[in-house]
mmCIF file of C-alpha atoms in Angstrom:
data_model
loop_
_atom_site.group_PDB
_atom_site.id
_atom_site.type_symbol
_atom_site.label_atom_id
_atom_site.label_comp_id
_atom_site.label_asym_id
_atom_site.label_seq_id
_atom_site.Cartn_x
_atom_site.Cartn_y
_atom_site.Cartn_z
ATOM 1 C CA MET E 12 -28.551 17.110 5.557
ATOM 2 C CA THR E 13 -26.402 15.828 8.499
ATOM 3 C CA GLU E 14 -22.487 16.277 8.241
ATOM 4 C CA ARG E 15 -20.440 13.005 8.500
ATOM 5 C CA ALA E 16 -18.287 13.229 11.373
ATOM 6 C CA THR E 17 -14.518 12.495 10.625
ATOM 7 C CA THR E 18 -12.079 10.871 13.329
ATOM 8 C CA THR E 19 -9.594 13.067 14.364
ATOM 9 C CA ARG E 20 -7.190 10.746 15.766
ATOM 10 C CA GLU E 21 -4.364 8.904 14.092
ATOM 11 C CA PRO E 22 -5.446 5.256 12.965
ATOM 12 C CA THR E 23 -2.958 3.081 13.984
ATOM 13 C CA LEU E 24 -1.455 -0.325 12.547
ATOM 14 C CA PRO E 25 -2.320 -3.285 13.902
ATOM 15 C CA THR E 26 0.405 -5.338 15.684
ATOM 16 C CA GLY E 27 -0.065 -8.978 14.138
ATOM 17 C CA ILE E 28 -1.187 -12.076 15.300
ATOM 18 C CA GLY E 29 0.125 -14.873 17.806
ATOM 19 C CA GLY E 30 2.003 -12.526 20.114
ATOM 20 C CA PRO E 31 5.277 -10.087 19.428
ATOM 21 C CA LEU E 32 7.923 -11.521 16.865
ATOM 22 C CA SER E 33 11.175 -12.332 18.821
ATOM 23 C CA PRO E 34 14.052 -9.841 17.904
ATOM 24 C CA GLU E 35 15.482 -12.291 15.920
ATOM 25 C CA GLN E 36 12.279 -13.077 13.916
ATOM 26 C CA GLN E 37 11.672 -8.871 13.464
ATOM 27 C CA HIS E 38 15.064 -8.722 12.328
ATOM 28 C CA GLN E 39 14.366 -11.512 9.564
ATOM 29 C CA LEU E 40 11.217 -9.686 8.808
ATOM 30 C CA ALA E 41 12.548 -6.448 8.205
ATOM 31 C CA ASP E 42 15.658 -7.428 6.298
ATOM 32 C CA ALA E 43 13.185 -9.448 3.845
ATOM 33 C CA TYR E 44 11.219 -6.432 3.381
ATOM 34 C CA ALA E 45 14.242 -3.983 3.062
ATOM 35 C CA ALA E 46 15.294 -6.665 -0.022
ATOM 36 C CA LEU E 47 12.111 -5.690 -1.883
ATOM 37 C CA LEU E 48 13.559 -2.003 -1.911
ATOM 38 C CA PRO E 49 15.319 -2.464 -5.130
ATOM 39 C CA ARG E 50 12.600 -4.034 -6.770
ATOM 40 C CA SER E 51 9.947 -1.381 -5.678
ATOM 41 C CA ASP E 52 9.938 0.602 -8.762
ATOM 42 C CA ARG E 53 9.170 -2.702 -10.711
ATOM 43 C CA ILE E 54 6.508 -3.950 -8.206
ATOM 44 C CA ALA E 55 4.936 -0.663 -8.463
ATOM 45 C CA ASP E 56 4.835 -0.339 -12.188
ATOM 46 C CA ASP E 57 3.368 -3.676 -12.485
ATOM 47 C CA ILE E 58 0.422 -2.693 -10.300
ATOM 48 C CA SER E 59 0.217 0.327 -12.516
ATOM 49 C CA VAL E 60 0.129 -1.707 -15.534
ATOM 50 C CA GLN E 61 -2.712 -4.011 -14.281
ATOM 51 C CA LEU E 62 -4.551 -1.127 -12.902
ATOM 52 C CA LEU E 63 -4.513 0.962 -16.157
ATOM 53 C CA ASP E 64 -5.698 -2.353 -17.727
ATOM 54 C CA VAL E 65 -8.300 -2.863 -15.642
ATOM 55 C CA GLU E 66 -9.660 0.339 -15.204
ATOM 56 C CA GLU E 67 -8.979 1.557 -18.799
ATOM 57 C CA ARG E 68 -11.654 3.992 -18.691
ATOM 58 C CA TRP E 69 -10.541 6.166 -16.211
ATOM 59 C CA TYR E 70 -7.051 6.655 -17.432
ATOM 60 C CA ALA E 71 -7.083 6.327 -21.032
ATOM 61 C CA GLU E 72 -8.793 9.900 -22.028
ATOM 62 C CA HIS E 73 -6.513 11.626 -19.255
ATOM 63 C CA PRO E 74 -3.014 10.592 -20.157
ATOM 64 C CA GLU E 75 -1.612 12.984 -17.173
ATOM 65 C CA ARG E 76 -3.735 10.457 -14.682
ATOM 66 C CA ALA E 77 -1.866 7.491 -15.956
ATOM 67 C CA ALA E 78 1.448 9.439 -15.359
ATOM 68 C CA GLU E 79 0.397 10.298 -11.884
ATOM 69 C CA LEU E 80 -1.029 6.829 -10.999
ATOM 70 C CA ARG E 81 2.428 5.492 -11.941
ATOM 71 C CA ALA E 82 4.406 7.995 -9.833
ATOM 72 C CA SER E 83 1.951 7.722 -6.876
ATOM 73 C CA THR E 84 2.064 4.015 -7.029
ATOM 74 C CA ARG E 85 5.922 4.297 -7.049
ATOM 75 C CA ALA E 86 5.840 6.432 -3.899
ATOM 76 C CA HIS E 87 3.512 4.307 -2.232
ATOM 77 C CA ILE E 88 5.221 0.951 -2.668
ATOM 78 C CA ARG E 89 8.576 2.656 -1.717
ATOM 79 C CA SER E 90 7.026 4.103 1.435
ATOM 80 C CA GLY E 91 5.360 1.278 2.585
ATOM 81 C CA ILE E 92 8.476 -1.104 2.027
ATOM 82 C CA GLU E 93 10.524 1.530 4.186
ATOM 83 C CA ARG E 94 7.757 1.450 6.638
ATOM 84 C CA LEU E 95 7.501 -2.209 6.802
ATOM 85 C CA ALA E 96 11.709 -2.659 7.119
ATOM 86 C CA GLY E 97 11.709 -0.414 9.807
ATOM 87 C CA MET E 98 13.652 2.146 7.838
ATOM 88 C CA PRO E 99 13.003 5.770 8.694
ATOM 89 C CA ASP E 100 10.676 8.052 6.103
ATOM 90 C CA SER E 101 12.078 9.349 3.330
ATOM 91 C CA GLY E 102 10.427 12.272 3.617
ATOM 92 C CA THR E 103 6.522 11.616 3.279
ATOM 93 C CA ARG E 104 4.491 9.696 5.695
ATOM 94 C CA SER E 105 2.415 6.966 4.090
ATOM 95 C CA ILE E 106 -0.707 8.108 5.607
ATOM 96 C CA ASP E 107 0.118 11.405 4.188
ATOM 97 C CA LEU E 108 0.187 9.688 0.858
ATOM 98 C CA TRP E 109 -3.355 8.007 1.496
ATOM 99 C CA ARG E 110 -5.002 11.110 2.318
ATOM 100 C CA GLU E 111 -3.402 12.801 -0.413
ATOM 101 C CA THR E 112 -4.392 10.112 -3.115
ATOM 102 C CA GLY E 113 -7.814 9.883 -1.705
ATOM 103 C CA ARG E 114 -8.453 13.590 -2.148
ATOM 104 C CA ARG E 115 -6.756 13.792 -5.616
ATOM 105 C CA ARG E 116 -9.029 10.813 -6.784
ATOM 106 C CA ALA E 117 -12.002 12.556 -5.490
ATOM 107 C CA GLN E 118 -11.040 15.426 -7.587
ATOM 108 C CA GLN E 119 -10.692 13.519 -10.692
ATOM 109 C CA GLY E 120 -13.888 12.086 -10.379
ATOM 110 C CA VAL E 121 -12.234 8.261 -10.113
ATOM 111 C CA PRO E 122 -14.506 6.154 -8.227
ATOM 112 C CA MET E 123 -13.830 5.076 -4.776
ATOM 113 C CA SER E 124 -14.204 1.734 -5.475
ATOM 114 C CA VAL E 125 -11.352 1.987 -8.183
ATOM 115 C CA VAL E 126 -9.158 3.590 -5.751
ATOM 116 C CA LEU E 127 -9.548 0.794 -2.981
ATOM 117 C CA SER E 128 -9.133 -1.890 -5.852
ATOM 118 C CA ALA E 129 -5.904 0.130 -6.590
ATOM 119 C CA TYR E 130 -4.878 -0.454 -2.667
ATOM 120 C CA SER E 131 -5.972 -4.156 -2.583
ATOM 121 C CA MET E 132 -3.967 -4.810 -5.799
ATOM 122 C CA GLY E 133 -0.964 -2.753 -4.154
ATOM 123 C CA THR E 134 -1.259 -4.916 -0.818
ATOM 124 C CA ARG E 135 -1.464 -8.276 -2.840
ATOM 125 C CA ALA E 136 1.828 -7.562 -4.708
ATOM 126 C CA LEU E 137 3.626 -6.637 -1.709
ATOM 127 C CA TRP E 138 2.235 -10.026 -0.079
ATOM 128 C CA GLU E 139 3.451 -12.025 -2.971
ATOM 129 C CA ALA E 140 6.706 -10.476 -3.150
ATOM 130 C CA LEU E 141 7.400 -10.798 0.625
ATOM 131 C CA LEU E 142 6.612 -14.565 0.236
ATOM 132 C CA GLU E 143 8.979 -15.053 -2.700
ATOM 133 C CA VAL E 144 11.735 -13.152 -0.822
ATOM 134 C CA GLY E 145 10.715 -15.294 2.641
ATOM 135 C CA GLN E 146 10.969 -18.600 0.702
ATOM 136 C CA GLN E 147 14.195 -17.675 -0.996
ATOM 137 C CA ARG E 148 15.491 -16.625 2.762
ATOM 138 C CA GLU E 149 13.944 -19.547 4.414
ATOM 139 C CA ILE E 150 11.862 -17.330 7.105
ATOM 140 C CA PRO E 151 9.562 -19.531 9.168
ATOM 141 C CA ALA E 152 5.706 -19.386 7.947
ATOM 142 C CA THR E 153 4.570 -18.253 10.950
ATOM 143 C CA VAL E 154 6.595 -14.821 10.528
ATOM 144 C CA LEU E 155 5.257 -14.686 7.234
ATOM 145 C CA LEU E 156 1.773 -15.376 8.553
ATOM 146 C CA HIS E 157 2.555 -12.512 11.183
ATOM 147 C CA ALA E 158 3.627 -10.532 8.208
ATOM 148 C CA GLY E 159 0.666 -11.286 6.293
ATOM 149 C CA HIS E 160 -1.757 -10.505 9.180
ATOM 150 C CA LEU E 161 -0.061 -7.133 9.242
ATOM 151 C CA LEU E 162 -0.101 -6.462 5.517
ATOM 152 C CA TRP E 163 -3.801 -7.213 5.517
ATOM 153 C CA ALA E 164 -4.650 -5.681 8.158
ATOM 154 C CA GLY E 165 -2.617 -2.511 7.517
ATOM 155 C CA LEU E 166 -4.948 -2.335 4.187
ATOM 156 C CA ASP E 167 -7.916 -1.727 6.506
ATOM 157 C CA VAL E 168 -6.344 1.482 7.786
ATOM 158 C CA GLN E 169 -5.553 2.671 4.259
ATOM 159 C CA ASN E 170 -8.988 2.181 3.211
ATOM 160 C CA GLN E 171 -10.140 3.836 6.576
ATOM 161 C CA VAL E 172 -7.931 6.660 5.624
ATOM 162 C CA LEU E 173 -8.844 6.776 2.036
ATOM 163 C CA ARG E 174 -13.020 6.711 2.314
ATOM 164 C CA GLU E 175 -12.152 9.876 5.308
ATOM 165 C CA SER E 176 -10.266 11.855 2.754
ATOM 166 C CA TYR E 177 -11.969 11.210 -0.629
#
């Protein structure tokens, strides 16, 4: 049996499409993400409820998993918003959360497809919340398109890290 090689370099997040944003556009986007921070627990709880609904069989018989899922989702969403808003890490790097989640879910026997689906739900929830804030703040569509590209391309990086740590 051959061992699967793992990468040793840190994955990098993408830089977006259409070239870099102007300083003003970067500021608009950072402010929009920062505006999501007070809603981060609600966003995370909505994701958790949806996950527990869709993937009930992996959590119903293990209430401790459901509690851990909720706490983990809250940490992921808060960390993601802080990173996207350009705020300093609040103690834990996002990549470390992704790695730990991959390891924990593998130990718990939660299928990788369920874990990857959770990250897709989280990305979708952040994207929808950002669009809402962007509309309220009249952020240009090109800036939101750039942000969407970063979010969805970032999901690819998350999935890579999860697969390697699972």
